[in-house]
Short mmCIF file of C-alpha atoms in Angstrom, two decimals:
data_model
loop_
_atom_site.label_atom_id
_atom_site.label_comp_id
_atom_site.label_asym_id
_atom_site.label_seq_id
_atom_site.Cartn_x
_atom_site.Cartn_y
_atom_site.Cartn_z
CA UNK A 1162 -14.30 6.94 7.96
CA UNK A 1163 -11.45 6.08 9.06
CA UNK A 1164 -7.90 8.29 8.72
CA UNK A 1165 -4.34 7.80 8.83
CA UNK A 1166 -1.99 10.30 9.78
CA UNK A 1167 1.90 10.20 9.32
CA UNK A 1168 4.22 12.98 10.07
CA UNK A 1169 6.41 14.16 9.25
CA UNK A 1170 5.76 14.00 5.71
CA UNK A 1171 9.56 15.00 4.73
CA UNK A 1172 12.57 14.10 6.94
CA UNK A 1173 15.73 15.18 5.85
CA UNK A 1174 18.38 13.70 8.84
CA UNK A 1175 21.95 12.86 9.18
CA UNK A 1176 23.52 9.69 9.35
CA UNK A 1177 24.31 8.51 12.85
CA UNK A 1178 20.89 10.52 13.89
CA UNK A 1179 17.95 9.27 15.52
CA UNK A 1180 14.60 10.12 14.65
CA UNK A 1181 10.87 8.86 14.99
CA UNK A 1182 8.03 9.08 12.82
CA UNK A 1183 4.51 8.84 14.00
CA UNK A 1184 0.84 7.36 12.75
CA UNK A 1185 -1.99 8.15 14.10
CA UNK A 1186 -5.85 6.51 13.40
CA UNK A 1187 -9.08 7.76 13.64
CA UNK A 1188 -10.94 4.34 14.72
CA UNK A 1189 -10.62 1.16 16.64
CA UNK A 1190 -8.11 -0.85 14.99
CA UNK A 1191 -5.74 -3.85 16.35
CA UNK A 1192 -4.24 -3.91 13.26
CA UNK A 1193 -1.16 -1.56 11.75
CA UNK A 1194 1.70 -2.31 8.88
CA UNK A 1195 4.79 -0.33 7.84
CA UNK A 1196 5.73 -0.45 4.29
CA UNK A 1197 8.79 0.53 2.71
CA UNK A 1198 8.86 1.91 -1.07
CA UNK A 1199 12.50 2.58 -2.92
CA UNK A 1200 12.30 5.14 -5.93
CA UNK A 1201 10.33 3.33 -9.15
CA UNK A 1202 9.85 0.27 -6.72
CA UNK A 1203 7.23 -1.69 -5.27
CA UNK A 1204 5.85 -1.02 -1.61
CA UNK A 1205 7.90 -3.88 0.70
CA UNK A 1206 6.48 -4.78 3.90
CA UNK A 1207 8.46 -3.97 6.80
CA UNK A 1208 6.22 -4.90 10.40
CA UNK A 1209 2.89 -6.18 11.11
CA UNK A 1210 1.55 -5.04 14.39
CA UNK A 1211 -0.89 -7.13 15.71
CA UNK A 1212 -1.78 -5.93 19.32
CA UNK A 1213 -1.75 -3.52 21.79
CA UNK A 1214 2.06 -2.62 22.79
CA UNK A 1215 3.45 -4.59 20.00
CA UNK A 1216 7.14 -3.89 19.51
CA UNK A 1217 8.91 -5.10 16.31
CA UNK A 1218 12.62 -4.56 15.67
CA UNK A 1219 14.78 -5.41 12.80
CA UNK A 1220 18.12 -3.26 12.51
CA UNK A 1221 17.87 -0.21 12.64
CA UNK A 1222 14.30 0.21 12.36
CA UNK A 1223 11.84 -0.45 15.67
CA UNK A 1224 8.06 -0.41 15.12
CA UNK A 1225 5.61 -0.34 18.25
CA UNK A 1226 2.04 0.13 18.68
CA UNK A 1227 -0.47 1.96 21.17
CA UNK A 1228 -4.07 0.49 20.14
CA UNK A 1229 -5.82 2.70 22.91
CA UNK A 1230 -3.98 6.33 21.76
CA UNK A 1231 -4.33 5.10 18.21
CA UNK A 1232 -0.71 5.42 17.71
CA UNK A 1233 2.14 3.59 15.98
CA UNK A 1234 5.82 4.90 16.20
CA UNK A 1235 8.82 3.92 13.86
CA UNK A 1236 12.31 5.01 15.67
CA UNK A 1237 15.48 4.86 13.44
CA UNK A 1238 18.41 4.34 15.45
CA UNK A 1239 21.82 5.99 14.02
CA UNK A 1240 20.44 6.28 10.64
CA UNK A 1241 22.51 5.07 6.98
CA UNK A 1242 21.70 6.47 4.00
CA UNK A 1243 21.28 2.93 2.87
CA UNK A 1244 17.44 4.30 4.76
CA UNK A 1245 16.72 6.48 2.72
CA UNK A 1246 12.81 5.43 1.32
CA UNK A 1247 9.36 6.75 1.90
CA UNK A 1248 8.07 4.78 4.58
CA UNK A 1249 3.95 4.08 4.90
CA UNK A 1250 1.86 3.33 7.65
CA UNK A 1251 -1.10 1.14 7.14
CA UNK A 1252 -4.25 0.53 9.21
CA UNK A 1253 -7.07 -2.45 8.48
CA UNK A 1254 -10.18 -0.68 9.36
CA UNK A 1255 -11.38 -3.84 11.24
CA UNK A 1256 -10.47 -4.73 14.83
CA UNK A 1257 -9.41 -8.58 14.71
CA UNK A 1258 -10.15 -8.23 10.89
CA UNK A 1259 -8.31 -11.53 9.16
CA UNK A 1260 -6.90 -9.43 6.09
CA UNK A 1261 -9.13 -9.47 3.74
CA UNK A 1262 -9.96 -6.30 3.73
CA UNK A 1263 -8.19 -3.41 2.03
CA UNK A 1264 -5.65 -1.08 4.05
CA UNK A 1265 -5.66 2.22 4.38
CA UNK A 1266 -2.47 3.81 4.11
CA UNK A 1267 -1.06 6.95 5.67
CA UNK A 1268 0.27 9.56 2.90
CA UNK A 1269 3.90 8.68 3.24
CA UNK A 1270 7.32 9.73 5.18
CA UNK A 1271 9.85 10.64 2.21
CA UNK A 1272 12.96 10.05 4.32
CA UNK A 1273 16.72 11.35 3.10
CA UNK A 1274 19.64 10.70 5.16
CA UNK A 1275 22.26 12.67 4.38
CA UNK A 1276 26.01 11.64 4.90
CA UNK B 1138 8.63 -15.88 -1.85
CA UNK B 1139 5.35 -14.67 -2.76
CA UNK B 1140 5.24 -13.28 -6.03
CA UNK B 1141 2.64 -10.74 -7.80
CA UNK B 1142 2.88 -9.81 -11.34
CA UNK B 1143 1.48 -6.82 -13.16
CA UNK B 1144 1.02 -7.23 -16.92
CA UNK B 1145 2.23 -3.96 -17.74
CA UNK B 1146 4.85 -1.42 -16.08
CA UNK B 1147 4.43 1.26 -18.65
CA UNK B 1148 1.04 2.12 -20.11
CA UNK B 1149 -0.06 5.05 -22.24
CA UNK B 1150 -3.95 4.93 -23.74
CA UNK B 1151 -6.20 7.51 -24.68
CA UNK B 1152 -9.92 9.40 -23.14
CA UNK B 1153 -12.36 6.81 -23.52
CA UNK B 1154 -10.39 4.17 -24.20
CA UNK B 1155 -11.56 1.07 -22.47
CA UNK B 1156 -8.06 -0.40 -20.33
CA UNK B 1157 -7.63 -3.24 -18.60
CA UNK B 1158 -5.03 -3.82 -15.97
CA UNK B 1159 -3.65 -7.24 -15.16
CA UNK B 1160 -2.38 -9.02 -12.11
CA UNK B 1161 -1.32 -12.44 -11.50
CA UNK B 1162 -0.14 -14.01 -7.86
CA UNK B 1163 1.33 -17.37 -7.59
CA UNK B 1164 0.70 -18.08 -3.72
CA UNK B 1165 -2.79 -19.31 -3.92
CA UNK B 1166 -4.29 -16.12 -2.04
CA UNK B 1167 -7.54 -15.88 -1.55
CA UNK B 1168 -7.54 -12.08 -1.02
CA UNK B 1169 -6.53 -9.66 -3.88
CA UNK B 1170 -6.51 -5.53 -3.87
CA UNK B 1171 -6.22 -2.93 -6.53
CA UNK B 1172 -4.75 0.54 -5.30
CA UNK B 1173 -3.70 3.81 -6.84
CA UNK B 1174 -1.06 5.59 -5.77
CA UNK B 1175 -0.74 9.30 -6.22
CA UNK B 1176 1.61 12.22 -5.01
CA UNK B 1177 1.04 13.33 -1.68
CA UNK B 1178 -2.33 11.24 -1.60
CA UNK B 1179 -0.44 8.17 -0.46
CA UNK B 1180 -2.29 4.94 -1.63
CA UNK B 1181 -6.16 4.43 -2.06
CA UNK B 1182 -8.00 1.18 -2.17
CA UNK B 1183 -9.91 0.88 -5.73
CA UNK B 1184 -11.53 -2.39 -5.48
CA UNK B 1185 -10.69 -5.95 -3.18
CA UNK B 1186 -11.93 -9.28 -3.87
CA UNK B 1187 -11.59 -11.99 -1.49
CA UNK B 1188 -13.00 -14.81 -3.49
CA UNK B 1189 -13.41 -16.18 -7.53
CA UNK B 1190 -15.92 -14.09 -8.43
CA UNK B 1191 -16.37 -12.06 -5.35
CA UNK B 1192 -16.09 -8.09 -5.63
CA UNK B 1193 -15.97 -5.16 -3.00
CA UNK B 1194 -15.89 -1.62 -4.00
CA UNK B 1195 -12.59 0.26 -1.90
CA UNK B 1196 -12.44 3.80 -1.14
CA UNK B 1197 -12.62 5.07 -4.74
CA UNK B 1198 -14.67 2.48 -7.39
CA UNK B 1199 -15.99 5.39 -9.22
CA UNK B 1200 -14.83 4.75 -13.26
CA UNK B 1201 -13.28 1.85 -11.98
CA UNK B 1202 -14.50 -2.37 -12.27
CA UNK B 1203 -12.87 -5.42 -11.82
CA UNK B 1204 -12.95 -9.07 -12.65
CA UNK B 1205 -12.06 -11.92 -10.68
CA UNK B 1206 -13.03 -15.40 -13.07
CA UNK B 1207 -9.73 -17.26 -11.27
CA UNK B 1208 -7.86 -17.32 -8.18
CA UNK B 1209 -4.63 -15.78 -9.43
CA UNK B 1210 -5.73 -13.26 -11.78
CA UNK B 1211 -7.38 -10.24 -10.74
CA UNK B 1212 -8.04 -7.94 -13.33
CA UNK B 1213 -8.67 -3.82 -13.04
CA UNK B 1214 -11.05 -2.12 -16.10
CA UNK B 1215 -11.24 1.59 -16.72
CA UNK B 1216 -14.54 1.52 -18.26
CA UNK B 1217 -13.64 4.94 -20.29
CA UNK B 1218 -10.88 6.40 -19.23
CA UNK B 1219 -10.01 10.09 -18.05
CA UNK B 1220 -7.08 12.38 -17.73
CA UNK B 1221 -7.57 11.97 -13.55
CA UNK B 1222 -6.89 8.22 -13.85
CA UNK B 1223 -3.79 8.92 -15.03
CA UNK B 1224 -1.85 7.13 -12.22
CA UNK B 1225 0.55 4.77 -10.44
CA UNK B 1226 -1.79 1.63 -9.72
CA UNK B 1227 -0.80 -1.28 -7.64
CA UNK B 1228 -1.74 -4.87 -7.37
CA UNK B 1229 -1.51 -6.76 -3.70
CA UNK B 1230 -2.80 -10.36 -2.82
CA UNK B 1231 -2.69 -11.69 0.88
CA UNK B 1232 -3.81 -14.69 2.75
CA UNK B 1233 -3.93 -13.16 5.83
CA UNK B 1234 -1.37 -10.01 6.20
CA UNK B 1235 0.72 -8.27 5.32
CA UNK B 1236 -0.33 -7.43 1.70
CA UNK B 1237 2.25 -8.56 -0.64
CA UNK B 1238 2.26 -6.00 -3.60
CA UNK B 1239 3.57 -6.09 -7.61
CA UNK B 1240 5.73 -3.57 -9.17
CA UNK B 1241 2.72 -1.67 -10.05
CA UNK B 1242 1.63 -0.12 -13.70
CA UNK B 1243 2.39 3.44 -13.98
CA UNK B 1244 -0.77 4.44 -16.33
CA UNK B 1245 -0.80 7.64 -18.47
CA UNK B 1246 -4.13 8.96 -20.24
CA UNK B 1247 -3.59 11.11 -23.06
#
């Protein structure tokens, strides 16, 4: 059974600081996704990581994937209040899967960025 | 943009009722999914479908069934609703990845 663990689950940080959210998973997979969810809203896709060593950046967020360590990170640089949200990582349970399979999600990291 | 539409944002039903949650996508995606989201548990996969009339069990299918008669529509059915099925239900669709999510249905079973 695939397990996906995120940490931390709660994070309060100040604007301007850097921080990293970690996502570990338990079985072989080369497809990992990061989503953002604002309160009362649906999930928005942030990053799709499809191979070992993949790195994607969008604004102040950067995601990376190390399939050998079964680890993905979401790094926040110089945080701003607008990045406050819950962030989920999700893993495709089938290595090389074509997208027809359901994802296994982490429990989410609730991020609060204070002025 | 991909549009995944769930028929209700909020729904209140009684224990023992048969409940239907509807999801429609407008991008001709082959794959559709139902998840439930509970505080502290993240999202858990209930059922998914990779083609019309095809369905696969996810991680927590007990107490649920699904129907996919048309490519664009995927229905989740609670055969006899129970209070432990009170939750947020999210539908998603995809061609490959990522999955695109609807706004969710917050279902309360009294």
